[in-house]
PDB file of C-alpha atoms in Angstrom:
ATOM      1  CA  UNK A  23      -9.311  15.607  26.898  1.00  0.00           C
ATOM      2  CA  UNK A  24      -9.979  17.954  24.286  1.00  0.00           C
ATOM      3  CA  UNK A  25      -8.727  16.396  20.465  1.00  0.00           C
ATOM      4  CA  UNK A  26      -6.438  18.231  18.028  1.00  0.00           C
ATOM      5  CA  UNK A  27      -9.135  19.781  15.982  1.00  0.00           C
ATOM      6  CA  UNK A  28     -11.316  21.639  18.941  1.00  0.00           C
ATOM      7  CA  UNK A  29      -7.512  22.939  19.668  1.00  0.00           C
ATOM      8  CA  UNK A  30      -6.638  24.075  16.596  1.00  0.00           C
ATOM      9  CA  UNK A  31      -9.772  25.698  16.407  1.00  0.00           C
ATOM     10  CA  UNK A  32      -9.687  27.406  19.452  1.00  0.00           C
ATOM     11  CA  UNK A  33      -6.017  28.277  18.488  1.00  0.00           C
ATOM     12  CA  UNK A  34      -7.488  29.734  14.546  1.00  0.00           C
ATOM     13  CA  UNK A  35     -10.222  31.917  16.512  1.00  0.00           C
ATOM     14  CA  UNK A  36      -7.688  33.315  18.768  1.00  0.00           C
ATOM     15  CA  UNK A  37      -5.581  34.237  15.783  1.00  0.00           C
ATOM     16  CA  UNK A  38      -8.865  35.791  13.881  1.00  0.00           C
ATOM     17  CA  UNK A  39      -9.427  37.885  16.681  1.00  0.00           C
ATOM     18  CA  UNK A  40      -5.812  38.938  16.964  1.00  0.00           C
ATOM     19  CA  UNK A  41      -6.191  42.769  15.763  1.00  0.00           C
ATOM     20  CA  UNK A  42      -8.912  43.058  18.643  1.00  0.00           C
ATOM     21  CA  UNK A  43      -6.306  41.933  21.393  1.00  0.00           C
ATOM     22  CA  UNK A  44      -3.640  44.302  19.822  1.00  0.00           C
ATOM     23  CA  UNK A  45      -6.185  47.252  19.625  1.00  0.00           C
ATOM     24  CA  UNK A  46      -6.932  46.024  23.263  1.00  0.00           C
ATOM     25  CA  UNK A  47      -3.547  45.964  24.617  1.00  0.00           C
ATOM     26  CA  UNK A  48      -2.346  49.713  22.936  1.00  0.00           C
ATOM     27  CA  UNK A  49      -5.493  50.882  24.917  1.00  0.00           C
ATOM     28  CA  UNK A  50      -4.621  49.735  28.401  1.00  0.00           C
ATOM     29  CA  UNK A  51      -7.232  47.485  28.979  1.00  0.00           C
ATOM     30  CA  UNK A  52      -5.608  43.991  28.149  1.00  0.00           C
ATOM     31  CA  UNK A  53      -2.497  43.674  29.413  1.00  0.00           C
ATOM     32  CA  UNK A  54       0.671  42.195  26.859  1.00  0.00           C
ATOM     33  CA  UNK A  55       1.414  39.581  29.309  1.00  0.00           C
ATOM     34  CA  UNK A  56      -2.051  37.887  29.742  1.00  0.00           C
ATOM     35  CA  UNK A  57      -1.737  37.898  25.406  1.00  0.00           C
ATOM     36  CA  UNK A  58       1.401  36.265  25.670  1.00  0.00           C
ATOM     37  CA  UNK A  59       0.391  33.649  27.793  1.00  0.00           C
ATOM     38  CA  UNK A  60      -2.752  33.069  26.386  1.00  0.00           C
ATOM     39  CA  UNK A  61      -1.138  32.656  23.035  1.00  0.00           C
ATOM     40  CA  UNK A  62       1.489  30.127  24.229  1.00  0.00           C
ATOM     41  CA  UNK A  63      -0.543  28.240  26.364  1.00  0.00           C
ATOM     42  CA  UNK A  64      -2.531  27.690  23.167  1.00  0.00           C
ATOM     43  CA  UNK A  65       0.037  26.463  21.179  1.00  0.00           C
ATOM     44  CA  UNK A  66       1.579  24.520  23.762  1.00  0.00           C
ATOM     45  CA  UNK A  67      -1.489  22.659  24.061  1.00  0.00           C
ATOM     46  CA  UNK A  68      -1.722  22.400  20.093  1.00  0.00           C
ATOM     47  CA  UNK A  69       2.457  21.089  20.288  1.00  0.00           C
ATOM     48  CA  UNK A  70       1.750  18.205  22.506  1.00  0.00           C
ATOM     49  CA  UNK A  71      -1.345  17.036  20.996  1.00  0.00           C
ATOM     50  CA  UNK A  72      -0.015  17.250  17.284  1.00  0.00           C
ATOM     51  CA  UNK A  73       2.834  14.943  19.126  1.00  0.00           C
ATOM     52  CA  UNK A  74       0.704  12.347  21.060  1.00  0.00           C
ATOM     53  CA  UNK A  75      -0.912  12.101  17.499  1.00  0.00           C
ATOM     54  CA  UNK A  76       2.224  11.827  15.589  1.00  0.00           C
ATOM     55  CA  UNK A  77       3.156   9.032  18.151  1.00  0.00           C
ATOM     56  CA  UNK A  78      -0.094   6.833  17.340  1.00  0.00           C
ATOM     57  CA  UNK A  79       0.976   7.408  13.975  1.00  0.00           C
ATOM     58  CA  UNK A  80       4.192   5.454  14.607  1.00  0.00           C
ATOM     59  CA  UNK A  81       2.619   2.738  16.422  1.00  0.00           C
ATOM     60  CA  UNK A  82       0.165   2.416  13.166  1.00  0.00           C
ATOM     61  CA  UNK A  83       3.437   2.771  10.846  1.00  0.00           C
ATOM     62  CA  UNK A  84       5.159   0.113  13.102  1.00  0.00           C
ATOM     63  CA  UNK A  85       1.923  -1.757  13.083  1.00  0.00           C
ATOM     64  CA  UNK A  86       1.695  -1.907   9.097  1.00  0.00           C
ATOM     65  CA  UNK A  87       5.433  -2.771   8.758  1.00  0.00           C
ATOM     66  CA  UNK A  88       4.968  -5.559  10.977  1.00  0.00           C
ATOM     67  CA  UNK A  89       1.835  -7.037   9.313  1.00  0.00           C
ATOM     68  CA  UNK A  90       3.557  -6.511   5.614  1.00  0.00           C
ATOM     69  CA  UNK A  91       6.545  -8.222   7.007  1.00  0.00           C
ATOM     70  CA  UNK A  92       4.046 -10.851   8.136  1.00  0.00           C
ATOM     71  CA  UNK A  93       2.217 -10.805   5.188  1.00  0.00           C
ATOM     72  CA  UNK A  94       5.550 -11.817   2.928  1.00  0.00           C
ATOM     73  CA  UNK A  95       6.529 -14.517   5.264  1.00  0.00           C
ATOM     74  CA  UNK A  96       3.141 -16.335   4.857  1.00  0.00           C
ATOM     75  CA  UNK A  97       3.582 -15.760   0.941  1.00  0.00           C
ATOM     76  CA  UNK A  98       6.819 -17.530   1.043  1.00  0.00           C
ATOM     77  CA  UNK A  99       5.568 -20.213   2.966  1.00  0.00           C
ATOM     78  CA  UNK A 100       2.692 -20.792   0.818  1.00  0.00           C
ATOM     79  CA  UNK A 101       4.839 -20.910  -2.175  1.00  0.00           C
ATOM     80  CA  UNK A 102       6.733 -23.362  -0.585  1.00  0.00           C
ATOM     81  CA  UNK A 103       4.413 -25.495   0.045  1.00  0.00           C
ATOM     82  CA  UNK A 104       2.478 -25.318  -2.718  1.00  0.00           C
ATOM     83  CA  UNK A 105       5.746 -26.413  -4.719  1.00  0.00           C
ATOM     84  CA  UNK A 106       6.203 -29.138  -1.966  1.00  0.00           C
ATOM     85  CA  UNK A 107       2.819 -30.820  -2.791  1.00  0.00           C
ATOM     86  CA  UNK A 108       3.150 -29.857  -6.850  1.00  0.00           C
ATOM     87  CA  UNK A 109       6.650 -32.074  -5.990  1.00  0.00           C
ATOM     88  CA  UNK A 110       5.455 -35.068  -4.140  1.00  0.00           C
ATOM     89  CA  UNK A 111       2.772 -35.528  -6.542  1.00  0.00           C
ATOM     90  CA  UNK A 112       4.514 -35.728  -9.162  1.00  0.00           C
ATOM     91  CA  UNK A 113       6.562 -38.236  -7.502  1.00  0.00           C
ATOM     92  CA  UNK A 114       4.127 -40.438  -6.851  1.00  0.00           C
ATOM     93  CA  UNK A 115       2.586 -40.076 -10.008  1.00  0.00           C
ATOM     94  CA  UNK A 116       5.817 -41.101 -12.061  1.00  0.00           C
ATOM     95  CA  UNK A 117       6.293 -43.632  -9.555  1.00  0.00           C
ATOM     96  CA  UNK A 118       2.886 -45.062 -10.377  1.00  0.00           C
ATOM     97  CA  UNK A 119       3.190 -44.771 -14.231  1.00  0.00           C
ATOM     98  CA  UNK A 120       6.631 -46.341 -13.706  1.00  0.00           C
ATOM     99  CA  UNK A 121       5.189 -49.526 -11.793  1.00  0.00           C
ATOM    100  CA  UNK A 122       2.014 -49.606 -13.906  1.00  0.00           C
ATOM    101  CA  UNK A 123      -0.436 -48.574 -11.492  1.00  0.00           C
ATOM    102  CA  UNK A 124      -3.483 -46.686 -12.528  1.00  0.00           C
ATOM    103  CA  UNK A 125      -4.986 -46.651  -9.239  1.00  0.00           C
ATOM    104  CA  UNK A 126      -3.828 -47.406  -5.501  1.00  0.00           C
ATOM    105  CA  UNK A 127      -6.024 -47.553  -2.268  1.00  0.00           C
ATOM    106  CA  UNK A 128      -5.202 -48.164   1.077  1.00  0.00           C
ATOM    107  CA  UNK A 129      -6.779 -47.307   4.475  1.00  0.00           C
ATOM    108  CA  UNK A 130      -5.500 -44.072   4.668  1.00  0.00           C
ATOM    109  CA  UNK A 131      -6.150 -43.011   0.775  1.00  0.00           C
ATOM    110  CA  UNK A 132      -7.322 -43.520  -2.441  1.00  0.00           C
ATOM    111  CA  UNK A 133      -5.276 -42.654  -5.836  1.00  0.00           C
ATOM    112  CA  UNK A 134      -6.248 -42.825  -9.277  1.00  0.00           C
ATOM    113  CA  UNK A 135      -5.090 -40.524 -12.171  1.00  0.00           C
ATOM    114  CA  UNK A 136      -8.014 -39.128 -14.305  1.00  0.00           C
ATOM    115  CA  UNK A 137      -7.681 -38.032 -17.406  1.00  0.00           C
ATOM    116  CA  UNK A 138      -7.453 -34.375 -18.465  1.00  0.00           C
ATOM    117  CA  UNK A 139      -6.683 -32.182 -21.320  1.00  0.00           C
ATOM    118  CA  UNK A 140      -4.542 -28.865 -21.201  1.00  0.00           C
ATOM    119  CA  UNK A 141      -3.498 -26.235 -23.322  1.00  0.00           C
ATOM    120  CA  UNK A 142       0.451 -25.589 -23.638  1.00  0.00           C
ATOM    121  CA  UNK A 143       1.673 -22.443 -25.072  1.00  0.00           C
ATOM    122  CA  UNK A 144       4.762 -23.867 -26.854  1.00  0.00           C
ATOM    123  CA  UNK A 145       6.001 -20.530 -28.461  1.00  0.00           C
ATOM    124  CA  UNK A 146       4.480 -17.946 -26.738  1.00  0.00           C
ATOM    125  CA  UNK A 147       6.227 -15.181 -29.446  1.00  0.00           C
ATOM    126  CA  UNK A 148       4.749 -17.343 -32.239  1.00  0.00           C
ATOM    127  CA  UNK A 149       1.124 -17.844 -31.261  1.00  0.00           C
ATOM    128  CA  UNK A 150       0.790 -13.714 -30.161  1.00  0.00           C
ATOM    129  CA  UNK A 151       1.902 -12.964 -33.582  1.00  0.00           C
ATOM    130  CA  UNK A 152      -0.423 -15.891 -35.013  1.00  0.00           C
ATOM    131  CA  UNK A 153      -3.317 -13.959 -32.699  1.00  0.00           C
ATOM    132  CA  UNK A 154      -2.981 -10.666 -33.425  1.00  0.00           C
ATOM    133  CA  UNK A 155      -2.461 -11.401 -37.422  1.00  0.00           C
ATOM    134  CA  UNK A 156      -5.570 -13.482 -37.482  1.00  0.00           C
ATOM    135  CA  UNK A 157      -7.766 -11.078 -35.422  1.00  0.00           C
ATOM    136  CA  UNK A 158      -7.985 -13.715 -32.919  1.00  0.00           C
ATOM    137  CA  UNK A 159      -7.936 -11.372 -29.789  1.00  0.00           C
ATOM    138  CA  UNK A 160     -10.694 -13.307 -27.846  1.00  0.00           C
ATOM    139  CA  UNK A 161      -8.008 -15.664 -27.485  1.00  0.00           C
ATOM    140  CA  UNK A 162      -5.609 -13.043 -25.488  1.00  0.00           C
ATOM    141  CA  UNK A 163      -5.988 -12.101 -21.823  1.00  0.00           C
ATOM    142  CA  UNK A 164      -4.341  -8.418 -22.116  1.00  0.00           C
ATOM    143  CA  UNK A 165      -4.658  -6.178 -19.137  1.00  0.00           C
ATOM    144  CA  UNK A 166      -5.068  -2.805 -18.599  1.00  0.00           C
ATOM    145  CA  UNK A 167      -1.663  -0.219 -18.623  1.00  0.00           C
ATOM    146  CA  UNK A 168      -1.283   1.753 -16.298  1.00  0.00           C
ATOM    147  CA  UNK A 169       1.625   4.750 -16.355  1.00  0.00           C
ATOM    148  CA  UNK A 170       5.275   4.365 -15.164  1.00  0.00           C
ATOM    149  CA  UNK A 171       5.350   6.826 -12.684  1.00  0.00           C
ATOM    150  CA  UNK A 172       8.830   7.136 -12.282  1.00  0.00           C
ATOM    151  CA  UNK A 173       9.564   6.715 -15.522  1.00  0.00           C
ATOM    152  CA  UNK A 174       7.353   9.620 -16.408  1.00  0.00           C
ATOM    153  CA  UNK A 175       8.684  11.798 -13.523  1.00  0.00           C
ATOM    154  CA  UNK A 176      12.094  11.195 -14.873  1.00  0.00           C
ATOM    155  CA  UNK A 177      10.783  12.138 -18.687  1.00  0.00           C
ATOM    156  CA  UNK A 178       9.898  15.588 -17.414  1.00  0.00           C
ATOM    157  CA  UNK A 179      12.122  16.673 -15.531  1.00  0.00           C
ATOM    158  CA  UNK A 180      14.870  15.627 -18.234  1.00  0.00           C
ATOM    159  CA  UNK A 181      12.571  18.290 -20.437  1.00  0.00           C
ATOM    160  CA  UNK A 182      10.452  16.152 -21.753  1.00  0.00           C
ATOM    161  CA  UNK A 183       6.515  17.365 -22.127  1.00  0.00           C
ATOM    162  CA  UNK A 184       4.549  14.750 -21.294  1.00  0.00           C
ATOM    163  CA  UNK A 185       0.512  15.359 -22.124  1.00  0.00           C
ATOM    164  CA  UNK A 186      -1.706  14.839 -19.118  1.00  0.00           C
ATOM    165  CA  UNK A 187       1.650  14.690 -16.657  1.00  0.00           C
ATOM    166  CA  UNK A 188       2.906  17.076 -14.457  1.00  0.00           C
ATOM    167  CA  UNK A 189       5.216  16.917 -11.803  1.00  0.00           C
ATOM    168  CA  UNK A 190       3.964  18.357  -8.275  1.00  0.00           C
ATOM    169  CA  UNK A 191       5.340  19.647  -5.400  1.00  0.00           C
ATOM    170  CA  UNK A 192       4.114  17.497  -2.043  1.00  0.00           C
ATOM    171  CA  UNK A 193       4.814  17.993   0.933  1.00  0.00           C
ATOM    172  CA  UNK A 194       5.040  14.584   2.753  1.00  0.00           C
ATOM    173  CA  UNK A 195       4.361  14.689   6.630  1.00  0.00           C
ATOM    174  CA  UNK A 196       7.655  12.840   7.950  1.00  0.00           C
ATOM    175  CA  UNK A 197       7.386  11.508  11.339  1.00  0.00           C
ATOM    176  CA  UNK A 198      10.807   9.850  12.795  1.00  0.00           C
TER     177      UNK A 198
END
């Protein structure tokens, strides 16, 4: 089985050569018909493997769908039962403070709290002002911007010039 790109070259040759079949044809010795069904046997061959290819695509597509859909399942799970375990520990661990116990073991487990020291951003508006005031930017994560797209799309083609932006035309294969 011969793939889409040995067709369409076969089919781009043909069409190179095209001024050779005509000058061939208006002197007799090729006749219209075997041009005509050259031609269209070409591109019917080019039709149905540009489909069978557009229909892999689709599985892929469906494919991709499928795993993102998968994907955001297993995300929400995870979040849930990360906030399950985040619950039930604290649970226990007022329940333990509330009965006095610093440590518990059974067969099955062993719990003890351990000491540990956190930082708590009280005012989050307060201490970026205190930061950036103070030259204390070793003390900020701060993450690269990246552009708005649609926001800059929109920009330009209200009239706005936008340096190092354009809008371009695409042209988006749509398989359905």
């Amino acid at each position: 089985m011969r793939s889409l790109y040995e067709i369409s070259q076969e089919y781009e040759a043909f069409l190179a050569q095209v001024d050779e079949y005509v000058a061939l044809i208006e002197a007799g010795e090729l006749p219209q018909e075997a041009f005509d069904d050259t031609l269209a046997g070409i591109r019917a061959e080019l039709d149905d493997k540009i489909d069978a290819v557009a229909c892999v695509v689709k599985n892929h597509l469906a494919m991709v769908e499928a795993l993102q859909n998968e994907k955001r399942a297993i995300e929400r799970r995870l979040s849930a039962e990360k906030k399950a375990v985040d619950r039930l520990c604290d649970y226990i661990g007022y329940t333990m403070r509330a009965a006095g116990k610093d440590k518990m073991q059974s067969p099955r487990n062993v719990l003890s709290f351990r000491r540990s020291e956190g930082v708590a951003i009280i005012d989050p508006a307060a201490f970026l002002a205190w930061a950036l005031e103070n030259g204390r930017t070793d003390l900020l994560t701060v993450t690269e911007p990246t552009p708005a797209l649609t926001e800059i799309k929109r920009a330009i083609n209200a009239g706005e010039e936008i340096v190092g932006a354009v809008v371009e035309e695409r042209y988006n294969l749509q398989i359905k």
